[in-house]
Amino acid sequence: MIEMEVVGVVLEPNSNRPLVCLKDKDHRVFLPIAIGNFEATAIYMELYDEPPPRPIPYDLLRSILDGLDARVVQVLINALRKDTFYAEITLSCGEQTLEIDSRPSDAIAVALRVGAPIYVEEAVVREAGVAVEKSVEAGVEVEDAKDHLPAEHPAQAGLVMGGDQGGEQSRVVTLKAKLQEAVAREEYEEAAKLRDEIGRIKHERG
């Protein structure tokens, strides 16, 4: 398991889908997850300390947990199947421990409200994470997580492919390099736009 933190909520440029953006504690991997509009708003409000005028369901759940003297031990994003993320919330109530199936967006919204840690299984990070490479020119040691990603993953492919193998492929390599830079600068909206463009080109290739 890899502990991660929520670093922002952005819109995917082409579809306007909300994305919640996670990053590991060592700033090596960035993980965007598409979520619903309500969940995005709930996460945003807690992340940026903008409480709603009336309690929303996640605030109600926090109050219920407090009333039952129950504690959220952790949230774990534990699977990615057919482009759908899965999660579970671990609760502790007295001597009893419960693992509750949850959507990642709901789990994250709850975790932020109760200060619980958020973890992601390494297999999920390998499949859906984007490696962060910090520039040496900026005086920071390069952090390279490409070896932890599948070969066809955009972040790794952009790092290991070389040479000019056609205009389209060169454009993909350039886009992947820009994606790395955008993530390193924590410009997540730009990173989402670049990732979307790479996906469009790959889809057109078939």
C-alpha positions as semicolon CSV with decimal commas, in nm:
position;residue;x (nm);y (nm);z (nm)
1;M;0,000;0,000;0,000
2;I;0,111;0,354;-0,076
3;E;-0,009;0,642;0,140
4;M;-0,136;0,934;-0,066
5;E;-0,280;1,278;-0,007
6;V;-0,545;1,479;-0,188
7;V;-0,383;1,772;-0,367
8;G;-0,673;1,915;-0,565
9;V;-0,996;1,886;-0,760
10;V;-0,987;1,987;-1,128
11;L;-1,195;1,950;-1,443
12;E;-1,081;1,727;-1,725
13;P;-1,070;1,980;-2,012
14;N;-1,235;1,787;-2,296
15;S;-1,516;1,627;-2,097
16;N;-1,547;1,867;-1,800
17;R;-1,550;1,562;-1,572
18;P;-1,428;1,638;-1,220
19;L;-1,103;1,469;-1,120
20;V;-0,976;1,428;-0,767
21;C;-0,596;1,433;-0,774
22;L;-0,386;1,228;-0,532
23;K;-0,011;1,229;-0,488
24;D;0,210;1,005;-0,275
25;K;0,395;1,148;0,023
26;D;0,730;1,135;-0,158
27;H;0,589;1,319;-0,461
28;R;0,680;1,035;-0,697
29;V;0,338;0,941;-0,835
30;F;0,028;1,139;-0,930
31;L;-0,309;0,960;-0,946
32;P;-0,617;1,130;-1,102
33;I;-0,958;0,970;-1,042
34;A;-1,277;1,074;-1,222
35;I;-1,562;1,142;-0,979
36;G;-1,914;1,287;-0,977
37;N;-2,000;1,655;-0,947
38;F;-2,155;1,627;-0,599
39;E;-1,860;1,430;-0,464
40;A;-1,616;1,676;-0,623
41;T;-1,793;1,965;-0,451
42;A;-1,789;1,781;-0,118
43;I;-1,417;1,710;-0,145
44;Y;-1,343;2,065;-0,259
45;M;-1,532;2,222;0,031
46;E;-1,344;2,017;0,290
47;L;-1,008;2,050;0,117
48;Y;-1,029;2,428;0,097
49;D;-1,218;2,482;0,423
50;E;-1,538;2,614;0,267
51;P;-1,815;2,454;0,476
52;P;-2,166;2,429;0,326
53;P;-2,447;2,639;0,479
54;R;-2,616;2,315;0,593
55;P;-2,455;1,976;0,667
56;I;-2,426;1,745;0,366
57;P;-2,433;1,361;0,399
58;Y;-2,057;1,334;0,465
59;D;-2,085;1,583;0,753
60;L;-2,381;1,386;0,886
61;L;-2,179;1,065;0,867
62;R;-1,896;1,230;1,061
63;S;-2,142;1,330;1,333
64;I;-2,283;0,976;1,347
65;L;-1,935;0,826;1,379
66;D;-1,853;1,071;1,660
67;G;-2,179;0,983;1,835
68;L;-2,102;0,610;1,815
69;D;-1,742;0,667;1,924
70;A;-1,633;0,498;1,600
71;R;-1,309;0,580;1,421
72;V;-1,212;0,565;1,055
73;V;-0,881;0,379;1,065
74;Q;-0,801;0,422;0,697
75;V;-0,933;0,444;0,345
76;L;-0,791;0,209;0,083
77;I;-0,835;0,235;-0,294
78;N;-0,786;-0,132;-0,356
79;A;-0,878;-0,216;-0,716
80;L;-0,919;-0,088;-1,071
81;R;-1,142;-0,302;-1,292
82;K;-1,275;-0,201;-1,634
83;D;-1,179;0,165;-1,575
84;T;-1,364;0,171;-1,242
85;F;-1,184;0,232;-0,912
86;Y;-1,291;0,051;-0,594
87;A;-1,227;0,137;-0,231
88;E;-1,299;0,030;0,123
89;I;-1,326;0,216;0,451
90;T;-1,189;0,049;0,764
91;L;-1,385;0,141;1,079
92;S;-1,299;0,069;1,439
93;C;-1,576;0,069;1,699
94;G;-1,477;-0,062;2,038
95;E;-1,324;-0,404;1,984
96;Q;-1,490;-0,447;1,644
97;T;-1,325;-0,365;1,310
98;L;-1,534;-0,332;0,995
99;E;-1,429;-0,306;0,630
100;I;-1,695;-0,128;0,427
101;D;-1,711;-0,129;0,047
102;S;-1,716;0,224;-0,093
103;R;-1,667;0,436;-0,401
104;P;-1,329;0,614;-0,383
105;S;-1,496;0,956;-0,400
106;D;-1,715;0,883;-0,096
107;A;-1,424;0,729;0,092
108;I;-1,201;1,028;0,022
109;A;-1,471;1,277;0,123
110;V;-1,511;1,095;0,455
111;A;-1,136;1,057;0,512
112;L;-1,079;1,430;0,469
113;R;-1,346;1,509;0,726
114;V;-1,212;1,276;0,993
115;G;-0,839;1,309;0,922
116;A;-0,795;0,944;0,822
117;P;-0,504;0,830;0,604
118;I;-0,568;0,742;0,238
119;Y;-0,385;0,446;0,085
120;V;-0,374;0,304;-0,269
121;E;-0,274;-0,051;-0,356
122;E;0,053;-0,066;-0,549
123;A;-0,114;-0,257;-0,835
124;V;-0,357;0,033;-0,883
125;V;-0,074;0,286;-0,883
126;R;0,117;0,082;-1,140
127;E;-0,184;0,070;-1,368
128;A;-0,323;0,423;-1,337
129;G;-0,054;0,640;-1,176
130;V;0,154;0,901;-1,358
131;A;0,522;0,916;-1,262
132;V;0,652;1,250;-1,139
133;E;0,998;1,352;-1,253
134;K;1,140;1,657;-1,081
135;S;1,376;1,864;-1,289
136;V;1,746;1,853;-1,209
137;E;1,770;2,205;-1,353
138;A;1,548;2,323;-1,068
139;G;1,812;2,198;-0,825
140;V;1,611;1,893;-0,720
141;E;1,726;1,536;-0,753
142;V;1,540;1,347;-1,025
143;E;1,270;1,117;-0,887
144;D;1,187;0,853;-1,144
145;A;0,903;0,606;-1,086
146;K;0,882;0,476;-1,443
147;D;1,000;0,128;-1,344
148;H;0,685;0,088;-1,137
149;L;0,452;0,150;-1,433
150;P;0,332;-0,085;-1,706
151;A;0,514;-0,049;-2,038
152;E;0,214;0,086;-2,225
153;H;0,147;0,353;-1,964
154;P;0,185;0,704;-2,115
155;A;0,424;0,826;-1,848
156;Q;0,669;0,539;-1,890
157;A;0,645;0,528;-2,267
158;G;0,731;0,893;-2,287
159;L;1,047;0,832;-2,088
160;V;1,179;0,523;-2,263
161;M;1,092;0,586;-2,628
162;G;1,355;0,759;-2,838
163;G;1,411;0,876;-3,193
164;D;1,169;1,001;-3,456
165;Q;0,936;0,720;-3,557
166;G;0,689;0,938;-3,747
167;G;0,521;1,271;-3,688
168;E;0,234;1,133;-3,484
169;Q;0,457;0,928;-3,257
170;S;0,691;1,222;-3,209
171;R;0,392;1,432;-3,104
172;V;0,291;1,167;-2,850
173;V;0,644;1,161;-2,705
174;T;0,639;1,541;-2,681
175;L;0,299;1,538;-2,512
176;K;0,418;1,278;-2,262
177;A;0,720;1,489;-2,175
178;K;0,493;1,790;-2,123
179;L;0,267;1,576;-1,906
180;Q;0,563;1,491;-1,682
181;E;0,653;1,860;-1,652
182;A;0,295;1,965;-1,574
183;V;0,265;1,705;-1,297
184;A;0,602;1,806;-1,151
185;R;0,482;2,168;-1,141
186;E;0,153;2,050;-0,984
187;E;-0,045;2,200;-1,274
188;Y;-0,306;1,926;-1,261
189;E;-0,559;2,082;-1,497
190;E;-0,293;2,108;-1,768
191;A;-0,181;1,751;-1,689
192;A;-0,538;1,627;-1,734
193;K;-0,564;1,808;-2,069
194;L;-0,239;1,652;-2,193
195;R;-0,339;1,306;-2,076
196;D;-0,672;1,344;-2,256
197;E;-0,496;1,444;-2,579
198;I;-0,260;1,145;-2,556
199;G;-0,559;0,916;-2,507
200;R;-0,734;1,066;-2,811
201;I;-0,430;1,005;-3,033
202;K;-0,393;0,646;-2,909
203;H;-0,763;0,585;-2,969
204;E;-0,738;0,716;-3,327
205;R;-0,444;0,486;-3,389
206;G;-0,658;0,191;-3,287
